[in-house]
mmCIF file of C-alpha atoms in Angstrom:
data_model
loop_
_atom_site.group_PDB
_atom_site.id
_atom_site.type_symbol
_atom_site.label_atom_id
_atom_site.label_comp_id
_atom_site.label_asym_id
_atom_site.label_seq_id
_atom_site.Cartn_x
_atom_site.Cartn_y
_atom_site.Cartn_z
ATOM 1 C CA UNK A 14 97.672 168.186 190.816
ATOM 2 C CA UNK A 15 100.870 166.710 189.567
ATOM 3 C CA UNK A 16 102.961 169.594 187.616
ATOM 4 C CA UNK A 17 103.697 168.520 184.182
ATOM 5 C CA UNK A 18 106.747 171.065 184.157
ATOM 6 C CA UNK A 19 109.603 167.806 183.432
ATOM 7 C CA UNK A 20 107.860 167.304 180.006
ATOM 8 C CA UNK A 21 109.628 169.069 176.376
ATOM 9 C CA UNK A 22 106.040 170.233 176.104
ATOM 10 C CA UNK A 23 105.848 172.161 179.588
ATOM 11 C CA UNK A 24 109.548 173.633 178.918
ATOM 12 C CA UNK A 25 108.310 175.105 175.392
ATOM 13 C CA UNK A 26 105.077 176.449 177.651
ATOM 14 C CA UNK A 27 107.014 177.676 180.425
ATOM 15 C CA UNK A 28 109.182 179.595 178.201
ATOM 16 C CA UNK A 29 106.133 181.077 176.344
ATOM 17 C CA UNK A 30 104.501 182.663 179.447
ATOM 18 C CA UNK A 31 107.656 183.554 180.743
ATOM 19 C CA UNK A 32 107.789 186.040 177.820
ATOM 20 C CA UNK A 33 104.053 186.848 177.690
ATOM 21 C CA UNK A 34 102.337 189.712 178.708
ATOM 22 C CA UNK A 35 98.937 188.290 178.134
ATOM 23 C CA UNK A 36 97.075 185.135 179.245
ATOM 24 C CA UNK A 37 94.034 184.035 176.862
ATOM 25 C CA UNK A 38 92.042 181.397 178.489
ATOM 26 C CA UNK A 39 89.313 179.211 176.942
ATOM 27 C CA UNK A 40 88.213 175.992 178.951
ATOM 28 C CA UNK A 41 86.089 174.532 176.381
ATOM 29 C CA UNK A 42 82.887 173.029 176.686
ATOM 30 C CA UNK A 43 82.352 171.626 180.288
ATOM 31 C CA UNK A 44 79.563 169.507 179.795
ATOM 32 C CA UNK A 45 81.381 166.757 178.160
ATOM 33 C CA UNK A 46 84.245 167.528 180.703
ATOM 34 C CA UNK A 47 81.462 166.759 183.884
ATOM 35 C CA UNK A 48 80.249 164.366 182.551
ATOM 36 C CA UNK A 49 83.442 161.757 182.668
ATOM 37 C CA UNK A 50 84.229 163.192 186.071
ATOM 38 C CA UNK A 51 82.823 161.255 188.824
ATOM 39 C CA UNK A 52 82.674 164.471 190.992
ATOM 40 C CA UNK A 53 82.019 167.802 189.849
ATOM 41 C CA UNK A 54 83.152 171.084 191.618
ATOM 42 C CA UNK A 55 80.418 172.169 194.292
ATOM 43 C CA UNK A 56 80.737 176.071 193.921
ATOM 44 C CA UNK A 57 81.350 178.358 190.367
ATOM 45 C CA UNK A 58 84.832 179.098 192.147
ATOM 46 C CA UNK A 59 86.080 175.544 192.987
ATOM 47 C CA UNK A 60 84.599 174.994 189.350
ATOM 48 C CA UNK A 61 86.720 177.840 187.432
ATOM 49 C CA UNK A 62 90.155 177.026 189.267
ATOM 50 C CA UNK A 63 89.649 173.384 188.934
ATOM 51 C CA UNK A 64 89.049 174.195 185.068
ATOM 52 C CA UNK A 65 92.169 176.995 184.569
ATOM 53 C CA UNK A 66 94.276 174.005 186.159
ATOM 54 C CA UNK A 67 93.089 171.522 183.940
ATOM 55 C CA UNK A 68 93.381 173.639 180.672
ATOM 56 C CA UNK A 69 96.794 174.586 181.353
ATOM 57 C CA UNK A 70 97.558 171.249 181.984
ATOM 58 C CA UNK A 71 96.705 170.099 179.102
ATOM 59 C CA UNK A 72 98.027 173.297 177.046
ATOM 60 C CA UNK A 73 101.920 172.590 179.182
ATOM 61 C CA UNK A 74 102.018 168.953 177.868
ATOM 62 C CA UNK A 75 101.071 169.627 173.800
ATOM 63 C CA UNK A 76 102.565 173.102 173.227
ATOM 64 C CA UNK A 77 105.368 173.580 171.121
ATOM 65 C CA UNK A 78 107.613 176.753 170.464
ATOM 66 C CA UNK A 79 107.192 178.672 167.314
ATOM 67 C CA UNK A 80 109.294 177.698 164.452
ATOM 68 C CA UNK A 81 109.612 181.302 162.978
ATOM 69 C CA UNK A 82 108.383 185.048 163.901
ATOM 70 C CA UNK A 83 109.557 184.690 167.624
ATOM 71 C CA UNK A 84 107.455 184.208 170.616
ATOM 72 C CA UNK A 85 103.944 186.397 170.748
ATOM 73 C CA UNK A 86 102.995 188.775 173.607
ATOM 74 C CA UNK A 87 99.673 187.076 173.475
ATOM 75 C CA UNK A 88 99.557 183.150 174.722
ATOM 76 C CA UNK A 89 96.289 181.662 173.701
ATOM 77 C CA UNK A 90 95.918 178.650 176.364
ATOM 78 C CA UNK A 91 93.282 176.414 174.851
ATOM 79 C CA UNK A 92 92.591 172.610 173.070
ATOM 80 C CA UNK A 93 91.670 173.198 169.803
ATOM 81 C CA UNK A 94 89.380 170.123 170.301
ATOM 82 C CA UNK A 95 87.939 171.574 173.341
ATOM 83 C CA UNK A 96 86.320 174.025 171.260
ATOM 84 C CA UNK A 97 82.556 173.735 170.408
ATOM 85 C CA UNK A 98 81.809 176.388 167.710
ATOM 86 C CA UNK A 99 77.927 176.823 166.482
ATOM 87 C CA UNK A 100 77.256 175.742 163.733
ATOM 88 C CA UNK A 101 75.362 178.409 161.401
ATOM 89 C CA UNK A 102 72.164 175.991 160.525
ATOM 90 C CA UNK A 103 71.813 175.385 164.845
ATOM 91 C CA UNK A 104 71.726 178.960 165.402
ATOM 92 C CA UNK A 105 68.197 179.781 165.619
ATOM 93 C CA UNK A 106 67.586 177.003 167.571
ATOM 94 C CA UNK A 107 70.023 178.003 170.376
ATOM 95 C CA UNK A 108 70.241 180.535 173.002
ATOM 96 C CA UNK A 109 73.917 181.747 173.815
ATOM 97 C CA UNK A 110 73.686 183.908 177.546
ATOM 98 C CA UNK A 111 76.726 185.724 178.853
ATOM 99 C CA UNK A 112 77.810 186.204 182.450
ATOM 100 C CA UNK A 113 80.777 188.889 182.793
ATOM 101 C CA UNK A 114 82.728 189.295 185.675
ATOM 102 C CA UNK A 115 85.131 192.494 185.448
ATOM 103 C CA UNK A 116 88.156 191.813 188.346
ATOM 104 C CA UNK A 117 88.974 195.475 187.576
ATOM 105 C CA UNK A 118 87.482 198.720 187.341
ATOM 106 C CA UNK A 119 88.165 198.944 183.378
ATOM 107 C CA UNK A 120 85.178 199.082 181.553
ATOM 108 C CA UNK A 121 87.216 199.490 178.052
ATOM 109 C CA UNK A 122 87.763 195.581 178.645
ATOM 110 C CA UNK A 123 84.316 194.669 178.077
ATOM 111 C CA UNK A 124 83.933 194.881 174.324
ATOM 112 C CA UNK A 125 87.326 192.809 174.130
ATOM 113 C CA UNK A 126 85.790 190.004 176.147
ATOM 114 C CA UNK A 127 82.484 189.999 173.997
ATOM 115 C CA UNK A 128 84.268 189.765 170.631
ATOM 116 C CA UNK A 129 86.325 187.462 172.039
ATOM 117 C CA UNK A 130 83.593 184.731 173.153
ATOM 118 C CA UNK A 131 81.367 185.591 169.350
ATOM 119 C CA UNK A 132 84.434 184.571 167.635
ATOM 120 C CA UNK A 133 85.194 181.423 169.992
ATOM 121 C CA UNK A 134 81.471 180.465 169.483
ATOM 122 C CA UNK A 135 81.556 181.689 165.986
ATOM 123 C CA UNK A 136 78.771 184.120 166.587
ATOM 124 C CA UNK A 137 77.797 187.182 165.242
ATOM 125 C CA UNK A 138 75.751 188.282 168.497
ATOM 126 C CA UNK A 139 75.281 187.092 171.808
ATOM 127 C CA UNK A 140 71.298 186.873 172.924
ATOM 128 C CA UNK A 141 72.029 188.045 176.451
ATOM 129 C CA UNK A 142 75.186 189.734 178.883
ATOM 130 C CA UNK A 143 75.082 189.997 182.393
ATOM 131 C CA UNK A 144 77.422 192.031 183.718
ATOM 132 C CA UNK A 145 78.998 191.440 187.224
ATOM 133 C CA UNK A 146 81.032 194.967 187.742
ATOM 134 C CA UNK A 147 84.081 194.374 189.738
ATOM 135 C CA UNK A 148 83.326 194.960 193.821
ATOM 136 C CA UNK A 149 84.124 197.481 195.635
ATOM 137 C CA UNK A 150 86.527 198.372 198.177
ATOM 138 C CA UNK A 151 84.894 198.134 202.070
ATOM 139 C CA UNK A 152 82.786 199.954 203.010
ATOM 140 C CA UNK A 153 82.040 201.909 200.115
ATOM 141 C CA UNK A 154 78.324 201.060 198.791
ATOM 142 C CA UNK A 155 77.492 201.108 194.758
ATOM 143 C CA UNK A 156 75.629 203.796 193.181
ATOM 144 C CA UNK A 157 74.683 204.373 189.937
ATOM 145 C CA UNK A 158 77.661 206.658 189.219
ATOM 146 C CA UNK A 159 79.491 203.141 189.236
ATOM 147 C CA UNK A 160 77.548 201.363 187.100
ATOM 148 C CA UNK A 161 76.849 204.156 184.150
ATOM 149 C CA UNK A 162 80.498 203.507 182.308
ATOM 150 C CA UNK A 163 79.962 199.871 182.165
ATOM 151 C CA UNK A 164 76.447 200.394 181.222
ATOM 152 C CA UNK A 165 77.452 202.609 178.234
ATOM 153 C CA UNK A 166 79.562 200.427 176.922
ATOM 154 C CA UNK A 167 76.897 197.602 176.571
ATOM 155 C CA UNK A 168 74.829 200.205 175.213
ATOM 156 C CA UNK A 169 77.002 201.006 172.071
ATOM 157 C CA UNK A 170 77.182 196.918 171.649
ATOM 158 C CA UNK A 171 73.512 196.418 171.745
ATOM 159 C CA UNK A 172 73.359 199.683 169.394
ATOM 160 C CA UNK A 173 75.844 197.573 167.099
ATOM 161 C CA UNK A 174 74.004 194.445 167.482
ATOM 162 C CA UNK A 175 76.764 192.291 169.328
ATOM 163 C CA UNK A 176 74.101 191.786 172.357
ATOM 164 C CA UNK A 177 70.293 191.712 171.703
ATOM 165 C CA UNK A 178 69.993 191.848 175.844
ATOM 166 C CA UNK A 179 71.476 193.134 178.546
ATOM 167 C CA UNK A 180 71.270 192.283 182.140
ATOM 168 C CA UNK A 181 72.261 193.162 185.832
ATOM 169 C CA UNK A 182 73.584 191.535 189.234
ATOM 170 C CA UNK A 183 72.609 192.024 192.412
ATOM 171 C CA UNK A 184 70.875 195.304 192.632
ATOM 172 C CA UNK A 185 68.220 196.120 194.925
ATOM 173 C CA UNK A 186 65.209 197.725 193.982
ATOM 174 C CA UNK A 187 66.630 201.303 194.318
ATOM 175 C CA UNK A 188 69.406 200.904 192.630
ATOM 176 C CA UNK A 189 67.947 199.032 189.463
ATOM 177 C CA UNK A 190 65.247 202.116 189.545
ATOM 178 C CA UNK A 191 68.023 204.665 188.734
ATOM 179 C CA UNK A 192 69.677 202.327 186.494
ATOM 180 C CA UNK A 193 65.992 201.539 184.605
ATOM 181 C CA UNK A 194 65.444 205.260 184.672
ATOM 182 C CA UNK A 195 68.325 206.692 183.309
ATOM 183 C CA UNK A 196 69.506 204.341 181.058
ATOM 184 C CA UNK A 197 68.727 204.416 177.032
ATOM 185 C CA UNK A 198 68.863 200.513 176.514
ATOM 186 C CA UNK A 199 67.001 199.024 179.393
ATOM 187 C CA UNK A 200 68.343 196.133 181.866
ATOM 188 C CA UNK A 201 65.993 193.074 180.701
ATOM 189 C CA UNK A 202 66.948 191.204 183.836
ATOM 190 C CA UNK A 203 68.412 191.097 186.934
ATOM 191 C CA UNK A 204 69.915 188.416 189.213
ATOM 192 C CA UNK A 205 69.684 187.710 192.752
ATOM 193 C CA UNK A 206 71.710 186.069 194.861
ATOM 194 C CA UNK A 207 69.569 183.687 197.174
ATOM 195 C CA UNK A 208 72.764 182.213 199.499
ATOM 196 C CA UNK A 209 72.580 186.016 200.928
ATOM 197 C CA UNK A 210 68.830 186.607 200.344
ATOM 198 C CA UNK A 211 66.588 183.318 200.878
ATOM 199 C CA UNK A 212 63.259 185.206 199.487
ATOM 200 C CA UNK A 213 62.904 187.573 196.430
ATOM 201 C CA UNK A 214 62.330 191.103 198.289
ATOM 202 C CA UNK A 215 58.781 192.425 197.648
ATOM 203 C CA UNK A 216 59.168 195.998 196.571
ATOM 204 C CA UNK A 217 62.191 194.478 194.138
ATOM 205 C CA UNK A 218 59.641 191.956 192.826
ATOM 206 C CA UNK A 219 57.385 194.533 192.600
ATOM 207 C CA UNK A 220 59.595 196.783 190.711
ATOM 208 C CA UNK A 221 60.539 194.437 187.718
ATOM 209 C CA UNK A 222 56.988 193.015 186.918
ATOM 210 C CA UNK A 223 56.140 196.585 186.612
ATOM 211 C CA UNK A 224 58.674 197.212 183.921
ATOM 212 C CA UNK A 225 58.851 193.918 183.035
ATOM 213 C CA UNK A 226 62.449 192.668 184.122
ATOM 214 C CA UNK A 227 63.119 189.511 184.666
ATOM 215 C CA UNK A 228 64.321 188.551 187.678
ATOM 216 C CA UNK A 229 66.894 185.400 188.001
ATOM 217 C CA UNK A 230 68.442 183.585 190.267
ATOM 218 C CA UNK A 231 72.482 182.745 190.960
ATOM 219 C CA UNK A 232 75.426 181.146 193.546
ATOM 220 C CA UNK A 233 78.339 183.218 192.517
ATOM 221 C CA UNK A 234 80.110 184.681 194.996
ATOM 222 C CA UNK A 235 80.510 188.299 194.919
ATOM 223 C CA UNK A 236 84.316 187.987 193.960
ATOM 224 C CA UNK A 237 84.532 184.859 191.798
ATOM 225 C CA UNK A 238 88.089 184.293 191.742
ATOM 226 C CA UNK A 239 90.881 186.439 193.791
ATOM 227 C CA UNK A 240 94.485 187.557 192.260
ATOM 228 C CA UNK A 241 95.825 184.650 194.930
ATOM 229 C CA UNK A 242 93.677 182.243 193.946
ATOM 230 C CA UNK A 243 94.533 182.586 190.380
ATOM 231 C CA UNK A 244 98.372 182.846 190.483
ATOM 232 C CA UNK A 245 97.590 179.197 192.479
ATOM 233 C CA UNK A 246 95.922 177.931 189.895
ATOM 234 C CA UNK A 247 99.046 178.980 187.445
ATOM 235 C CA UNK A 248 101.484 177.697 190.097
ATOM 236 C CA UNK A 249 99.790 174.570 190.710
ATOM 237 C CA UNK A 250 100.877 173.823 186.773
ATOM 238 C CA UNK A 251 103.784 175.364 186.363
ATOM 239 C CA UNK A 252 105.702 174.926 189.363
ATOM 240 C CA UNK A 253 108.526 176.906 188.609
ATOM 241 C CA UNK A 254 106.772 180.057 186.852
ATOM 242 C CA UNK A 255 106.768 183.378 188.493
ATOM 243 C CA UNK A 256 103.211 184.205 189.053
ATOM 244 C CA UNK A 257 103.283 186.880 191.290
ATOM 245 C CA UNK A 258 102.947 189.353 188.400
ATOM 246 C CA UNK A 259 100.042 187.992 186.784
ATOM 247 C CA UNK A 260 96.969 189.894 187.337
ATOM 248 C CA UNK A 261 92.785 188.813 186.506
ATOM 249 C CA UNK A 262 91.127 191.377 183.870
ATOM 250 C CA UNK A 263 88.124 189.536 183.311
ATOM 251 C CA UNK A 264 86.265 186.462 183.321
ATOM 252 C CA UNK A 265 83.595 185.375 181.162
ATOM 253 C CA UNK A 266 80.999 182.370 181.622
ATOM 254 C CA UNK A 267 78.854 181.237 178.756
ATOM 255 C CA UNK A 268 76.083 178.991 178.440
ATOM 256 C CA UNK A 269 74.541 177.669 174.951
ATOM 257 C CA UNK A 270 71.107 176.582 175.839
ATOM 258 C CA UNK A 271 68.671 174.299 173.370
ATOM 259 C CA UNK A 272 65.485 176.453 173.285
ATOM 260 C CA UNK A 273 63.307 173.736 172.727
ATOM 261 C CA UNK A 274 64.061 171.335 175.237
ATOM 262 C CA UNK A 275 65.197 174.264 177.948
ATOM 263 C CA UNK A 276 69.126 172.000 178.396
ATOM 264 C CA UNK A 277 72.255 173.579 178.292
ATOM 265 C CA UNK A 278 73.983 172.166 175.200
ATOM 266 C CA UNK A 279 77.620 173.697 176.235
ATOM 267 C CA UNK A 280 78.943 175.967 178.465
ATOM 268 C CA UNK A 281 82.479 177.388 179.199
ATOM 269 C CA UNK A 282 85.074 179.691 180.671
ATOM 270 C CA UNK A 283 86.892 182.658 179.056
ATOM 271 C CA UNK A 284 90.109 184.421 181.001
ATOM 272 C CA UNK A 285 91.740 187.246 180.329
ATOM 273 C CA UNK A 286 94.817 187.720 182.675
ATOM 274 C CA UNK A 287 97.793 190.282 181.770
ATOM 275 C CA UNK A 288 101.348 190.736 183.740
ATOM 276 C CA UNK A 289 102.081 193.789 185.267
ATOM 277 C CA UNK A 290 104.432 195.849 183.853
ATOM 278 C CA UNK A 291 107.852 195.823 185.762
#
């Protein structure tokens, strides 16, 4: 993609997220954005670079320095007319679902990125979070010690009424049995990867019509976008940014679905990216 990095725009940008120590990303609705492309991406990866590229293309070409206060920590890459807010008289008639993938082992990020997608959507709570923890090093297998700190924390939210429902990834039957047993707030769903498992297993299905968790299906891949593959997608705009400091906290998907009709009315990215201190 053709770096817009000549433009007064892209200097202003570039000298913006030189200073900044955090990157807020917000593709905007990608239903209207499909829908005048003549070829969509063909996995959720290809999909979320081809959308961080776009956005900051965009952002490089329109942003302008600040005229007073100096230059914020915080960049907020997004198109203001990107954004598709609910409106308050459509909210019962909409479903907003969460997917959350955490890149790192910091569960204190997770009520940061739920606040931050309510207030993009203008929501007071989200209907459902799944939460994707960040993987694991190889060889070492996940146990429920793993998932309890991430699990608390969507606890307190549902206690606080952020989330009315909270969800899992890819956990065999075992593992969702310890979760479902110890937990206080129960997982209302879990989803299953069928590129790496072609048929639901039994004693899994078995498991969650017995307690009554719904069982879903997905195509992520269990790391949805590297560090490398990121810093690309930065490069790729901003040809002569340093990158190599940048670092993936999170990434959230959302989906706004009409109940009624069972079509998804909106859906977008969130990123939260922050530069390692020197």
């Amino acid at each position: 993609m053709e770096s817009l990095t000549t433009t007064n725009g892209s200097d202003n940008a570039k000298a913006i997220l030189d200073h900044a120590k955090t990157l807020k990303l917000h593709t905007g609705n990608l239903v209207n954005r499909c829908r005048l492309k003549k070829n969509c991406p063909s996995s959720p990866s290809e999909e979320l670079q081809d959308c961080i590229r776009a956005t900051l293309n965009d952002w490089l070409s329109t942003t302008q320095l600040p005229s007073e206060g100096g230059i914020s920590d915080t960049v907020d890459c997004s198109i203001p007319e990107a954004r598709e807010a609910i409106k308050p008289e459509e909210r019962d008639e909409l479903k907003v679902s969460v997917k959350l993938f955490l890149c790192e082992s910091n569960q204190s990020s997770i009520p940061e990125a739920l606040e931050m997608v309510c207030q993009t959507l203008a929501v007071s709570q989200l209907d459902s979070v799944i939460i994707a923890p960040c993987g694991l090093p190889e060889g070492e297998v996940q146990t429920l010690a793993h998932l309890q700190p991430v699990w608390e924390e969507l606890e307190a939210l549902v206690r606080s009424q952020k989330i009315a429902a909270i969800g899992t990834s890819d956990l065999d039957k075992d593992l969702l049995e310890q979760l479902y047993k110890w937990a206080q707030v129960k997982p209302s769903s879990n989803q299953v990867n069928l590129a790496s498992c072609c048929v639901m297993p039994p004693d899994l299905t078995a498991f969650a019509k017995d307690f009554d968790i719904q069982l879903l299906t997905h195509s992520d891949p269990k790391e949805l976008m590297s560090a490398a593959t990121f810093q690309q997608a930065i490069q790729e705009s901003t040809k002569e940014l340093d990158v190599a400091d940048w670092r993936l906290e999170w990434v959230l998907r959302y989906s706004i679905i009409v109940k009624s009709r069972g079509i998804i009315k909106a859906k977008g990215y969130l990123v939260n990216a922050r530069k390692a201190s020197p």
